[in-house]
PDB file of C-alpha atoms in Angstrom:
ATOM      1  CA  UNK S   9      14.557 -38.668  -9.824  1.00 44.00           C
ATOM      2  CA  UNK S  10      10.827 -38.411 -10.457  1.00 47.00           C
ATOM      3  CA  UNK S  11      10.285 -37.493  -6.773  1.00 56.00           C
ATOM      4  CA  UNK S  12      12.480 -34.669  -7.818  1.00 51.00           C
ATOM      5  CA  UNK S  13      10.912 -33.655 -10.591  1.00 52.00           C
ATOM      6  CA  UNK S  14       7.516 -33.677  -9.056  1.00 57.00           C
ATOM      7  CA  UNK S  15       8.514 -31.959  -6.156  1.00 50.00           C
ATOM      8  CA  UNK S  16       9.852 -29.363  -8.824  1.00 44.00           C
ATOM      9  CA  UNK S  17       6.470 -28.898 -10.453  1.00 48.00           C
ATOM     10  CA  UNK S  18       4.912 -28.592  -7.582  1.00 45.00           C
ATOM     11  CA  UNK S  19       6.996 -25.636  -6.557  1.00 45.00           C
ATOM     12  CA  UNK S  20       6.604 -23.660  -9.785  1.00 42.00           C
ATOM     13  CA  UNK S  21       3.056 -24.531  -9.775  1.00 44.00           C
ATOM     14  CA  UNK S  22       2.453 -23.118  -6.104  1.00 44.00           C
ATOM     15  CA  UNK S  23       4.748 -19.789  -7.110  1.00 45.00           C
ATOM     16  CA  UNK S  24       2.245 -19.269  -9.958  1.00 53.00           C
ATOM     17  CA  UNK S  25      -0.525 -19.688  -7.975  1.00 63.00           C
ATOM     18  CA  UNK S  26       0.579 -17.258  -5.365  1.00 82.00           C
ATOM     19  CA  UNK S  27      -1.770 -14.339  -5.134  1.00 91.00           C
ATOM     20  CA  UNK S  28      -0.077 -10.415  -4.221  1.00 94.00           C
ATOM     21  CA  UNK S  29      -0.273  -9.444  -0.828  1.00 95.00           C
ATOM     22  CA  UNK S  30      -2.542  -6.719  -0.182  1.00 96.00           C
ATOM     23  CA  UNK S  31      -1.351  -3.668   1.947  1.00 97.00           C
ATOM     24  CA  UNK S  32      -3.025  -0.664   3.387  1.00 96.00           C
ATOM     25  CA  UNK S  33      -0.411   2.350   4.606  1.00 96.00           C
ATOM     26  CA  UNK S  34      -2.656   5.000   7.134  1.00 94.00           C
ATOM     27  CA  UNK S  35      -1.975   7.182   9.823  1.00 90.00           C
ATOM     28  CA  UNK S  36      -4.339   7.932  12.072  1.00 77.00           C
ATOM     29  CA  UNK S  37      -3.667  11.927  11.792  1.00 74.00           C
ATOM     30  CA  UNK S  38      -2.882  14.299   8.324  1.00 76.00           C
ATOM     31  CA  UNK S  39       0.358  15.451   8.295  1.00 80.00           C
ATOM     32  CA  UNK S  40       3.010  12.975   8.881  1.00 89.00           C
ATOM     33  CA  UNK S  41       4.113  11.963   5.482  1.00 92.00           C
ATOM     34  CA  UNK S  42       1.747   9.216   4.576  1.00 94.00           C
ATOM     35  CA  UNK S  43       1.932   9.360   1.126  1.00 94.00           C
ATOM     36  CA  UNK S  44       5.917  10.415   1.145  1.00 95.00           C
ATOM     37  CA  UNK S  45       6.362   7.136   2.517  1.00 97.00           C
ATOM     38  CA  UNK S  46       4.154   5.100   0.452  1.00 97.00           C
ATOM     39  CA  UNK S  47       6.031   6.538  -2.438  1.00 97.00           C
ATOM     40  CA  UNK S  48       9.369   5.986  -1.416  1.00 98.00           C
ATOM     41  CA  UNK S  49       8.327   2.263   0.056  1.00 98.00           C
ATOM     42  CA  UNK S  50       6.804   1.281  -2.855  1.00 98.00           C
ATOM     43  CA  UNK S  51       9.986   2.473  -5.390  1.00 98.00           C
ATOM     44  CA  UNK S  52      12.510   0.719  -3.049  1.00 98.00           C
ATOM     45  CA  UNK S  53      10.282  -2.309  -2.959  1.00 98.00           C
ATOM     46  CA  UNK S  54       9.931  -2.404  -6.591  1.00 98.00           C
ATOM     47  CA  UNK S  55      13.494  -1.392  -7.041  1.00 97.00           C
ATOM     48  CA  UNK S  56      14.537  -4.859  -5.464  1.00 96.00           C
ATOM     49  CA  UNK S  57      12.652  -6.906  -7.900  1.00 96.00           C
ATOM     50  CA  UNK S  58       9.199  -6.770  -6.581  1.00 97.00           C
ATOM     51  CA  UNK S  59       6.362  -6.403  -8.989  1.00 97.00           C
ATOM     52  CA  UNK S  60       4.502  -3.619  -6.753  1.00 98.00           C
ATOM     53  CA  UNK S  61       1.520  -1.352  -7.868  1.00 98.00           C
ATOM     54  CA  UNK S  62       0.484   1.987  -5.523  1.00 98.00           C
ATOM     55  CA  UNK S  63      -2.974   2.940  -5.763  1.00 96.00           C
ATOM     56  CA  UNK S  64      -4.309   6.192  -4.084  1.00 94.00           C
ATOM     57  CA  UNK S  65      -6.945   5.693  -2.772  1.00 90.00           C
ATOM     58  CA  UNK S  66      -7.352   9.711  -1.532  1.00 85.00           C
ATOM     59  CA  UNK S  67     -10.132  10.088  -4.593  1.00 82.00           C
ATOM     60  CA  UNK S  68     -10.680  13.379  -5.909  1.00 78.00           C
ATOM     61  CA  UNK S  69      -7.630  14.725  -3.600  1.00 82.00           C
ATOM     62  CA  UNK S  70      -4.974  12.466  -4.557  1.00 85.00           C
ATOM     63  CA  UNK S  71      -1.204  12.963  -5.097  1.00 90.00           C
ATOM     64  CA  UNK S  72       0.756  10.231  -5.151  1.00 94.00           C
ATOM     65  CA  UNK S  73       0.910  11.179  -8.995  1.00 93.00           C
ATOM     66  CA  UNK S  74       2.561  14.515  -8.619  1.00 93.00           C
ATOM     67  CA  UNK S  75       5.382  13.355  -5.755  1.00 95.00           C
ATOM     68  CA  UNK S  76       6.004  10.993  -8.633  1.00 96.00           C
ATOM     69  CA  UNK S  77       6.404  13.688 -11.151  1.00 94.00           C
ATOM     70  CA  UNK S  78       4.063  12.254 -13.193  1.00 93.00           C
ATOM     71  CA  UNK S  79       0.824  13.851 -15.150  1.00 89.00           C
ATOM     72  CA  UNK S  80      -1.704  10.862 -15.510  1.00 92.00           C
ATOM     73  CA  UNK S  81      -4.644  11.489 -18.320  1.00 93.00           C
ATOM     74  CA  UNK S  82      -7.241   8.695 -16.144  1.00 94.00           C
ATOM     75  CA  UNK S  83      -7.514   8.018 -12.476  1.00 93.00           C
ATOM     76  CA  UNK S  84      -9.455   5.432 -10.396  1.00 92.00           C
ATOM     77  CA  UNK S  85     -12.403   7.297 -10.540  1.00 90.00           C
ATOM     78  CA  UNK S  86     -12.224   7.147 -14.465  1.00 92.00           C
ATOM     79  CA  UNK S  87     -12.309   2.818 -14.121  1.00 94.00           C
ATOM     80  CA  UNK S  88     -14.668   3.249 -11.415  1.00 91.00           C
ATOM     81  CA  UNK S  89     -17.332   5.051 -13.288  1.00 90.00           C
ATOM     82  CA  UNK S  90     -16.502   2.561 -16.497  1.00 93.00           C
ATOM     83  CA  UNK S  91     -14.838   5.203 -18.509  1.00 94.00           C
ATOM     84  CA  UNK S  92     -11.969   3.461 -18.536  1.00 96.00           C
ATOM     85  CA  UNK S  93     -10.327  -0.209 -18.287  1.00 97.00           C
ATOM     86  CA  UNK S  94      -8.135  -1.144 -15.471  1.00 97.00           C
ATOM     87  CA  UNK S  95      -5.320  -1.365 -17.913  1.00 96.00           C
ATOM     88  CA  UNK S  96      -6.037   2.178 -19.164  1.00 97.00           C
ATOM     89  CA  UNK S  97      -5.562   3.708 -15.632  1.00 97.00           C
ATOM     90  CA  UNK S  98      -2.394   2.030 -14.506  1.00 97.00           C
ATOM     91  CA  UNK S  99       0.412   4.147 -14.950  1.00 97.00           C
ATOM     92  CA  UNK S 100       4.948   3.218 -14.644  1.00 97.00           C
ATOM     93  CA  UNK S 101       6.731   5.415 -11.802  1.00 96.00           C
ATOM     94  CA  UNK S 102      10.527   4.977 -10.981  1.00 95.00           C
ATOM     95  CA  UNK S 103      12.142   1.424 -10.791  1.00 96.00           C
ATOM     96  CA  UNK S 104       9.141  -0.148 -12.579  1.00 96.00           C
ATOM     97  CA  UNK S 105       6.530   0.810 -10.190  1.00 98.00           C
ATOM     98  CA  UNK S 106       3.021   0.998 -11.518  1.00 98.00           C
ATOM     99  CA  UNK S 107       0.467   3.164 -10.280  1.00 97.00           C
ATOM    100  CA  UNK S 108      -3.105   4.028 -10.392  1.00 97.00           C
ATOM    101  CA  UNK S 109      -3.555   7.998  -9.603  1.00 95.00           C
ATOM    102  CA  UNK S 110      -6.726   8.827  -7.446  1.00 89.00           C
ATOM    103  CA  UNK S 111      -6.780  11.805  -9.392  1.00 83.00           C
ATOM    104  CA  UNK S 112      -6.899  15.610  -8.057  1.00 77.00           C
ATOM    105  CA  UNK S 113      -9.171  18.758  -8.155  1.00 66.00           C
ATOM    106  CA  UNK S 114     -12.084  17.617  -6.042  1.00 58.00           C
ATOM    107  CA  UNK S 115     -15.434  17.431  -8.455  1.00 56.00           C
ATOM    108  CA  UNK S 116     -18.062  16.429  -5.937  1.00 53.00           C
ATOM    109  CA  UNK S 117     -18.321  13.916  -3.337  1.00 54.00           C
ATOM    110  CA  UNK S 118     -18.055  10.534  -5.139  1.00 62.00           C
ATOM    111  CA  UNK S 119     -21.811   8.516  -4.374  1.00 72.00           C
ATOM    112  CA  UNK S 120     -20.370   4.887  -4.312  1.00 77.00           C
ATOM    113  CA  UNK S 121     -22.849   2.548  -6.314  1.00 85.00           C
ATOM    114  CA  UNK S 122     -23.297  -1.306  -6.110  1.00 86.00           C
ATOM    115  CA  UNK S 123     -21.028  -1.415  -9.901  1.00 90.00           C
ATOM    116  CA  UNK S 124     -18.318   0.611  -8.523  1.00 89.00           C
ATOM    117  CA  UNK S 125     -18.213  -2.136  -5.665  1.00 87.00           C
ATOM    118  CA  UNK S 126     -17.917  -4.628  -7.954  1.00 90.00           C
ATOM    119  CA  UNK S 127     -15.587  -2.922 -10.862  1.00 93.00           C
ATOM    120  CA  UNK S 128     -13.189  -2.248  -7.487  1.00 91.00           C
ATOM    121  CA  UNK S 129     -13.464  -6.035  -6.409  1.00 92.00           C
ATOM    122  CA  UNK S 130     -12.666  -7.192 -10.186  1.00 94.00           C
ATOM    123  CA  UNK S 131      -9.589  -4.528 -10.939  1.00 95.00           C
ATOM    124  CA  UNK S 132      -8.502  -6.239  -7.466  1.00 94.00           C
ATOM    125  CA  UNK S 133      -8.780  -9.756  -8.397  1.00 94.00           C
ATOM    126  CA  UNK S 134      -7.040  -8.377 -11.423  1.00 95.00           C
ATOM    127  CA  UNK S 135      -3.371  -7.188  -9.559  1.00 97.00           C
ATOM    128  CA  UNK S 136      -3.598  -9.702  -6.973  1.00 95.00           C
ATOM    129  CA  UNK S 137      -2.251 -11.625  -9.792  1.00 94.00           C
ATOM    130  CA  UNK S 138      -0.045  -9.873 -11.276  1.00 95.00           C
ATOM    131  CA  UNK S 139       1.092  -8.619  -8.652  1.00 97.00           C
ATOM    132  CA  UNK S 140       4.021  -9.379  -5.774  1.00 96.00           C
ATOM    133  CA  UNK S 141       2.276  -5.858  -3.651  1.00 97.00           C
ATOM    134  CA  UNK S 142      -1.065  -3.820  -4.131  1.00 98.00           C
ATOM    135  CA  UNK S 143      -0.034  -1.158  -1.705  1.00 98.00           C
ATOM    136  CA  UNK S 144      -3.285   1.168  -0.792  1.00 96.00           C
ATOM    137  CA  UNK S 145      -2.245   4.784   0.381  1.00 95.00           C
ATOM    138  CA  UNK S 146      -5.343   6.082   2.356  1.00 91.00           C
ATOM    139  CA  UNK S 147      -7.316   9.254   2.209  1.00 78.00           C
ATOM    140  CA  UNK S 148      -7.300  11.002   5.689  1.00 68.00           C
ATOM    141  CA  UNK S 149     -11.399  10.623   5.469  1.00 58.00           C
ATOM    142  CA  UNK S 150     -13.041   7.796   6.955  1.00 62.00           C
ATOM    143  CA  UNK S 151     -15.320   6.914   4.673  1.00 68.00           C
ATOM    144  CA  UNK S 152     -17.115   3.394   5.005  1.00 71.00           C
ATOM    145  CA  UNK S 153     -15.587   2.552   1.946  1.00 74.00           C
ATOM    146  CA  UNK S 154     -12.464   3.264   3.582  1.00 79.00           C
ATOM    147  CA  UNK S 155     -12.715   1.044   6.417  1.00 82.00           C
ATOM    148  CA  UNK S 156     -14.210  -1.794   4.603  1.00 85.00           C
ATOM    149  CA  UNK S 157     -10.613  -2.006   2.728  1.00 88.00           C
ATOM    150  CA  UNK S 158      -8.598  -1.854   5.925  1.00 90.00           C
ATOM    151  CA  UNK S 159     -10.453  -4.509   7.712  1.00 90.00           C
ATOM    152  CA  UNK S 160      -9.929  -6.576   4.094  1.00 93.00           C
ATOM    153  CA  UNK S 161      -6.712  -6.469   3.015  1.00 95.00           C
ATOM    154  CA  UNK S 162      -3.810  -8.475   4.519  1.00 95.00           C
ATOM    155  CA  UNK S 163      -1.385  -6.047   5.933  1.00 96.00           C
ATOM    156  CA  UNK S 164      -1.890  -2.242   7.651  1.00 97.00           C
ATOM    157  CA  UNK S 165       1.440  -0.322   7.975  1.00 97.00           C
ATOM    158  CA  UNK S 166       0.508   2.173  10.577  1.00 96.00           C
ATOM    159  CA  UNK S 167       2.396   5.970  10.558  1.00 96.00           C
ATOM    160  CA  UNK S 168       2.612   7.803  13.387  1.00 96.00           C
ATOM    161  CA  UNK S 169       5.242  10.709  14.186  1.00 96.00           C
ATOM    162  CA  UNK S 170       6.041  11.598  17.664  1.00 96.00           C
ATOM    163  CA  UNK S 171       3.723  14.009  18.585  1.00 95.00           C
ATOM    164  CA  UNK S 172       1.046  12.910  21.615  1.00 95.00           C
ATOM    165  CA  UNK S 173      -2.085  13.547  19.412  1.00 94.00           C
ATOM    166  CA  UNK S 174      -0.552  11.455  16.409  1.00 94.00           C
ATOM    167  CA  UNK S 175       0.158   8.440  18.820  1.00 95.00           C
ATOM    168  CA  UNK S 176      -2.946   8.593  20.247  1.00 95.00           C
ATOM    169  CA  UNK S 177      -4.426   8.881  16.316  1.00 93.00           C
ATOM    170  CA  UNK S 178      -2.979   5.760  15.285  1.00 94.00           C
ATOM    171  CA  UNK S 179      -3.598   3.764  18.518  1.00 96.00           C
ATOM    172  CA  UNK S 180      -6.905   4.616  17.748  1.00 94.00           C
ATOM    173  CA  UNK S 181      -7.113   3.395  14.040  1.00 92.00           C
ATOM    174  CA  UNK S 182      -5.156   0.096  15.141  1.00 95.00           C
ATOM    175  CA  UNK S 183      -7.626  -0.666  17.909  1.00 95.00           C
ATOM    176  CA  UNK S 184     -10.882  -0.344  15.835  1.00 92.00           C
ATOM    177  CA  UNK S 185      -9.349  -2.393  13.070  1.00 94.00           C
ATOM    178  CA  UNK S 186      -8.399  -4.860  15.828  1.00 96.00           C
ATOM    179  CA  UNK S 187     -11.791  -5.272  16.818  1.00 95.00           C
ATOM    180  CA  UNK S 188     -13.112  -5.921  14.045  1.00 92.00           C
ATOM    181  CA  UNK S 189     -10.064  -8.603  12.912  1.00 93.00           C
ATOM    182  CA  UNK S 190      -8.387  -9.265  15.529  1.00 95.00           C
ATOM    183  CA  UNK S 191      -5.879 -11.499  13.628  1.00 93.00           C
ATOM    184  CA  UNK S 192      -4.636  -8.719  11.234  1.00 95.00           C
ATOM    185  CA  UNK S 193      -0.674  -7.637  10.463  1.00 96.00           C
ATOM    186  CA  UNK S 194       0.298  -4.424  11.941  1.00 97.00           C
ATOM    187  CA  UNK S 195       3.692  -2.992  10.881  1.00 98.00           C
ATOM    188  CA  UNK S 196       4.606   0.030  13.126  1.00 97.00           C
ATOM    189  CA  UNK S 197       6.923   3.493  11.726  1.00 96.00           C
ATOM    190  CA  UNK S 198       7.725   6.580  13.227  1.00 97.00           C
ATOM    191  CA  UNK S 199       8.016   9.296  10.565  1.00 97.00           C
ATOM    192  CA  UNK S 200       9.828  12.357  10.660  1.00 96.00           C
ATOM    193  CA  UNK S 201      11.741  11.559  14.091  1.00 97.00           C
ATOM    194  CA  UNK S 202      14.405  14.175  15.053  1.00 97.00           C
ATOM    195  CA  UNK S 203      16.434  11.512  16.619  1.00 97.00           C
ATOM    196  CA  UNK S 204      16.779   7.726  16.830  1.00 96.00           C
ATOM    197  CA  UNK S 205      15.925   7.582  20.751  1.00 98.00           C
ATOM    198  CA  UNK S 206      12.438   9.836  19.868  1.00 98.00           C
ATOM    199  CA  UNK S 207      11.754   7.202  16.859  1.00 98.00           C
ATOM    200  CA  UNK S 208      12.298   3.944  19.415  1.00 98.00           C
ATOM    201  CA  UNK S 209      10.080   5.435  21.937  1.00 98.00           C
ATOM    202  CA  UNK S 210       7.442   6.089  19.792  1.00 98.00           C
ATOM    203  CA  UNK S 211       7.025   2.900  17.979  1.00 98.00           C
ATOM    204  CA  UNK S 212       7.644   1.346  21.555  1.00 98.00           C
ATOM    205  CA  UNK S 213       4.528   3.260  23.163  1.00 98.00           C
ATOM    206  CA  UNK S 214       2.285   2.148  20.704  1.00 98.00           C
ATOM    207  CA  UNK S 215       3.752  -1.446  20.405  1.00 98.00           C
ATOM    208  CA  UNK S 216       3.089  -1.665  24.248  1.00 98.00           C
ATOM    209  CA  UNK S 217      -0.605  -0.315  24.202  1.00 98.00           C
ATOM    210  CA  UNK S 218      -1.686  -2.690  22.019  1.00 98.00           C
ATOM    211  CA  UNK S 219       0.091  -5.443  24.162  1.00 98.00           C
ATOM    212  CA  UNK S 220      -1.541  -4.399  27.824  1.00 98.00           C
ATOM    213  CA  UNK S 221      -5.217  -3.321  26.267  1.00 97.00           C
ATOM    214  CA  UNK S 222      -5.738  -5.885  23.439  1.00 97.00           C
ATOM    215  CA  UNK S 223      -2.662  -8.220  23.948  1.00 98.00           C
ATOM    216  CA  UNK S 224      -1.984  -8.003  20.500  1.00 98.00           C
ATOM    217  CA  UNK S 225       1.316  -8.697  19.056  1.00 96.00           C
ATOM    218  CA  UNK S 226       2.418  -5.891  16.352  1.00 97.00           C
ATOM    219  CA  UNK S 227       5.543  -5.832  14.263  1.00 97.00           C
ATOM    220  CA  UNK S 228       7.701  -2.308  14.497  1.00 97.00           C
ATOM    221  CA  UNK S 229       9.382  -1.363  11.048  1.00 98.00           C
ATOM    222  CA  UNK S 230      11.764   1.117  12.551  1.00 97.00           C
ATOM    223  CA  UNK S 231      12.105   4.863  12.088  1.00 98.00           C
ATOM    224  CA  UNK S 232      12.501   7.225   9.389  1.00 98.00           C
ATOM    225  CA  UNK S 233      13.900  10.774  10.497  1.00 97.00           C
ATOM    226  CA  UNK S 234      13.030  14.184   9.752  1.00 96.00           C
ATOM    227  CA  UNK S 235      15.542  15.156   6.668  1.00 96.00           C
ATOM    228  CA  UNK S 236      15.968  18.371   4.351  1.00 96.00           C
ATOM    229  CA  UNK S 237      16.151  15.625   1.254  1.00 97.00           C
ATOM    230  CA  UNK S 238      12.841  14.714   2.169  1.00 97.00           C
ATOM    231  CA  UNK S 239      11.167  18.751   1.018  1.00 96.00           C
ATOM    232  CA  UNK S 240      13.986  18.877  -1.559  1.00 97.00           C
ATOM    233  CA  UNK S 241      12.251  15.668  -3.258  1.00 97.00           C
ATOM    234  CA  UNK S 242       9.074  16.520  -3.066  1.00 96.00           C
ATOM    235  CA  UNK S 243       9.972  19.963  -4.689  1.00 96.00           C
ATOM    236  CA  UNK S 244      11.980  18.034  -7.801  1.00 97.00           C
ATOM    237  CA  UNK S 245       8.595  15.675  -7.658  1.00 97.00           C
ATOM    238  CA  UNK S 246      11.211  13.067  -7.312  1.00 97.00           C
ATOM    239  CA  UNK S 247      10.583   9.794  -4.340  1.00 97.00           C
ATOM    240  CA  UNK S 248      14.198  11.013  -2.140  1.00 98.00           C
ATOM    241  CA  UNK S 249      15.143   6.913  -2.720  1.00 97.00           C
ATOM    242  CA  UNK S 250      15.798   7.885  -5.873  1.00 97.00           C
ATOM    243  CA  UNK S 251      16.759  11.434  -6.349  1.00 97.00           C
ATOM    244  CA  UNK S 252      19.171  11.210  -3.385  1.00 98.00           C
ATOM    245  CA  UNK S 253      20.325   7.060  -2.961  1.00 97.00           C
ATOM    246  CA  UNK S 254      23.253   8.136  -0.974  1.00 97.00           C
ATOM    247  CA  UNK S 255      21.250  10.199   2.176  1.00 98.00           C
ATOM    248  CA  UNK S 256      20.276   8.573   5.474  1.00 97.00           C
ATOM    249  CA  UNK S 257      17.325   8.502   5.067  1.00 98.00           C
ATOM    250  CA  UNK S 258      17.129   6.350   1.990  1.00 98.00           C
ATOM    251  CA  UNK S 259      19.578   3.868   4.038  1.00 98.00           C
ATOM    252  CA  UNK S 260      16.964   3.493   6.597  1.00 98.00           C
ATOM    253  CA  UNK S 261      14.173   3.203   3.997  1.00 98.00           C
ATOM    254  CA  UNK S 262      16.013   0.567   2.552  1.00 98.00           C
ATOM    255  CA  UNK S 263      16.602  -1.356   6.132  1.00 97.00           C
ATOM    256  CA  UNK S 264      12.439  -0.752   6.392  1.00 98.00           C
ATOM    257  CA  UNK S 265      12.117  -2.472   3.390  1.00 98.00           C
ATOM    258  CA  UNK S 266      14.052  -5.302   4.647  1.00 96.00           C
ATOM    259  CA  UNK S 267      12.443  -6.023   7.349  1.00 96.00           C
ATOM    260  CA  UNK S 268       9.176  -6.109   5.776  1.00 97.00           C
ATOM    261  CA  UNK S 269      10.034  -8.762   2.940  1.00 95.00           C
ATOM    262  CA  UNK S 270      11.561 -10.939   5.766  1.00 92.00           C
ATOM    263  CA  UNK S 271       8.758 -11.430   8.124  1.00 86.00           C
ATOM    264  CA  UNK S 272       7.625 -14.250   7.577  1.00 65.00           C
ATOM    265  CA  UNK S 273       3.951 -14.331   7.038  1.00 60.00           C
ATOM    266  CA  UNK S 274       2.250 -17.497   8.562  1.00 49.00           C
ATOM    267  CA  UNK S 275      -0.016 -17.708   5.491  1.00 53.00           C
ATOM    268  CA  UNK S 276       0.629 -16.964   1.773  1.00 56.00           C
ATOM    269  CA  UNK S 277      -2.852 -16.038  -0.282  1.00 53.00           C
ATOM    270  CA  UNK S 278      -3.231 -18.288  -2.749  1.00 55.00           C
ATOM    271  CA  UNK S 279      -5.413 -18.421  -5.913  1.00 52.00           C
ATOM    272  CA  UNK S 280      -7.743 -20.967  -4.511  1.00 50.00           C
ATOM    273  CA  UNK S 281      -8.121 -18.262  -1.214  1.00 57.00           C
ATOM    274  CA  UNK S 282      -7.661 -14.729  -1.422  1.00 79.00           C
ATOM    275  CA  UNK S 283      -9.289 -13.387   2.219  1.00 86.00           C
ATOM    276  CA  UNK S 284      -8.894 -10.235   0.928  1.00 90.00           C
ATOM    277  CA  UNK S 285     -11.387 -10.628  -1.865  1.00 91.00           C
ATOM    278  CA  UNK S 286     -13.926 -12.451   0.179  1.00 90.00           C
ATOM    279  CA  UNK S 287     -13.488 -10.480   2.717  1.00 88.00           C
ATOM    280  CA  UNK S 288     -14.320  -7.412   0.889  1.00 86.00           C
ATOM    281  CA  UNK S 289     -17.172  -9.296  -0.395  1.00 85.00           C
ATOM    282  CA  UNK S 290     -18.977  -9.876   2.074  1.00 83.00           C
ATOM    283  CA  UNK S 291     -18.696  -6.452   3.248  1.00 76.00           C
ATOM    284  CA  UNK S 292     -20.039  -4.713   0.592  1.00 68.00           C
ATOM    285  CA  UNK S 293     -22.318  -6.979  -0.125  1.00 67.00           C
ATOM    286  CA  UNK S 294     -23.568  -6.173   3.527  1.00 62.00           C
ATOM    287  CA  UNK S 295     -23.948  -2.382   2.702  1.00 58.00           C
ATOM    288  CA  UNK S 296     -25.858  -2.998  -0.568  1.00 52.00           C
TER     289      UNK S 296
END
């Protein structure tokens, strides 16, 4: 009985000290639904019990805010700057979401200081636990700030549609994060596919490049096609997984979902390790 009971405590001890898993959702091209998808991933994950916060990370240009229908009064430039606490810019979306808007209306070009590195590293610490998911959608730039967060965080869901250039794009972006961590999770989609057989082929181009030049494994999510619903929701400002549950679409997002929560990760960060925190550590501290 005691064995029991300790085993017990152990178990709820090691579930509280589980740290969120950190996720960065980029395409290597504009224009194939990035932040549609990061939307509507990040409502259905939620919407299944996850605790999930989006953050766009698009600064200055962001919209993840208004394909949520939402109007936020502080962005992530506002906590970056020290304006405002992490608490203050975190906002609720659909199914319990939460959010943190990278704000729109371009003032400038943001000049990154050594306090915004660390205020991003702390607000970070912060979700990781209290957090299942800290999904990143990316800004189309590639800033350095940019790609120090891709090579850090734990998982990069890649986008690609089935246009040459846009395969070629996000071979691209998966090949120089791949050199520079070659153990990283890559989760392939093809967006906006007119049929299934255009979607498989796609995903199953890109899953083989990476196997013949850099014998990497990847893991392919599975397709999301090109769907009316899809401009119909972003007129209503509405994610389509909620405004229409019933479309095909939303089925396959669901099945996407799926698969995601059930790969089975062969390391869980844990309080006492988050390699996303260290890693972006040591990376900025490298550029300071």
């Amino acid at each position: 009985m005691r064995d029991q009971a300790e085993e017990l405590r152990m178990r709820m001890l090691q579930s509280q000290n589980k740290l969120g898993r950190s996720i960065a959702v980029v395409s290597g091209k504009g224009g194939v639904g990035k932040s549609n998808f990061s939307t509507n991933f990040t409502t259905t994950l939620s919407g299944i019990g996850k605790k999930v916060v989006l953050i766009d990370m698009d600064i200055g240009m962001g919209n993840i805010h208004i394909l949520l229908g939402k109007t936020t009064p502080a962005n992530l430039k506002d906590y970056l700057v020290g304006e405002k606490s992490i608490e203050e810019v975190l906002f609720e979306g659909p199914n319990n979401l939460q959010y943190i808007s990278g704000g729109s209306g371009l003032s400038g070009v943001m000049e990154w200081t050594e306090e915004m590195f660390s205020r991003l590293i702390q607000a970070f610490e912060y979700l990781q636990k209290h957090y299942d998911y800290i999904v990143f959608d990316m800004g189309a730039g590639a800033t350095s700030q940019a790609l120090d967060l891709l090579v850090s965080v734990d998982d990069i869901i890649v986008i690609s549609t089935a246009e040459p250039t846009s395969i070629t794009d996000a071979y691209s972006m998966m090949k120089y994060i791949y050199y520079k961590d070659p153990d990283k999770n890559f989760f392939l989609l093809c967006n906006r596919a007119f049929s299934e057989e255009e979607g498989i082929d796609t995903t199953s181009r890109l899953e083989l490049a990476m196997s013949r030049f850099l014998s990497k494994e990847v893991f392919v999510l599975g397709t999301l096609p090109e769907d009316p619903v899809v401009r119909k929701s972003v007129k209503e400002q509405v994610p389509f997984s909620i405004l229409y549950p019933n479309a095909e679409i939303t089925k396959k997002m669901k099945q996407i979902v799926n698969r995601f929560t059930d790969y089975k990760l062969e390391e869980e960060p844990t309080s006492k390790q988050s390699k996303f925190i260290s890693r972006l550590k040591s990376l900025f501290s490298g550029r300071a």
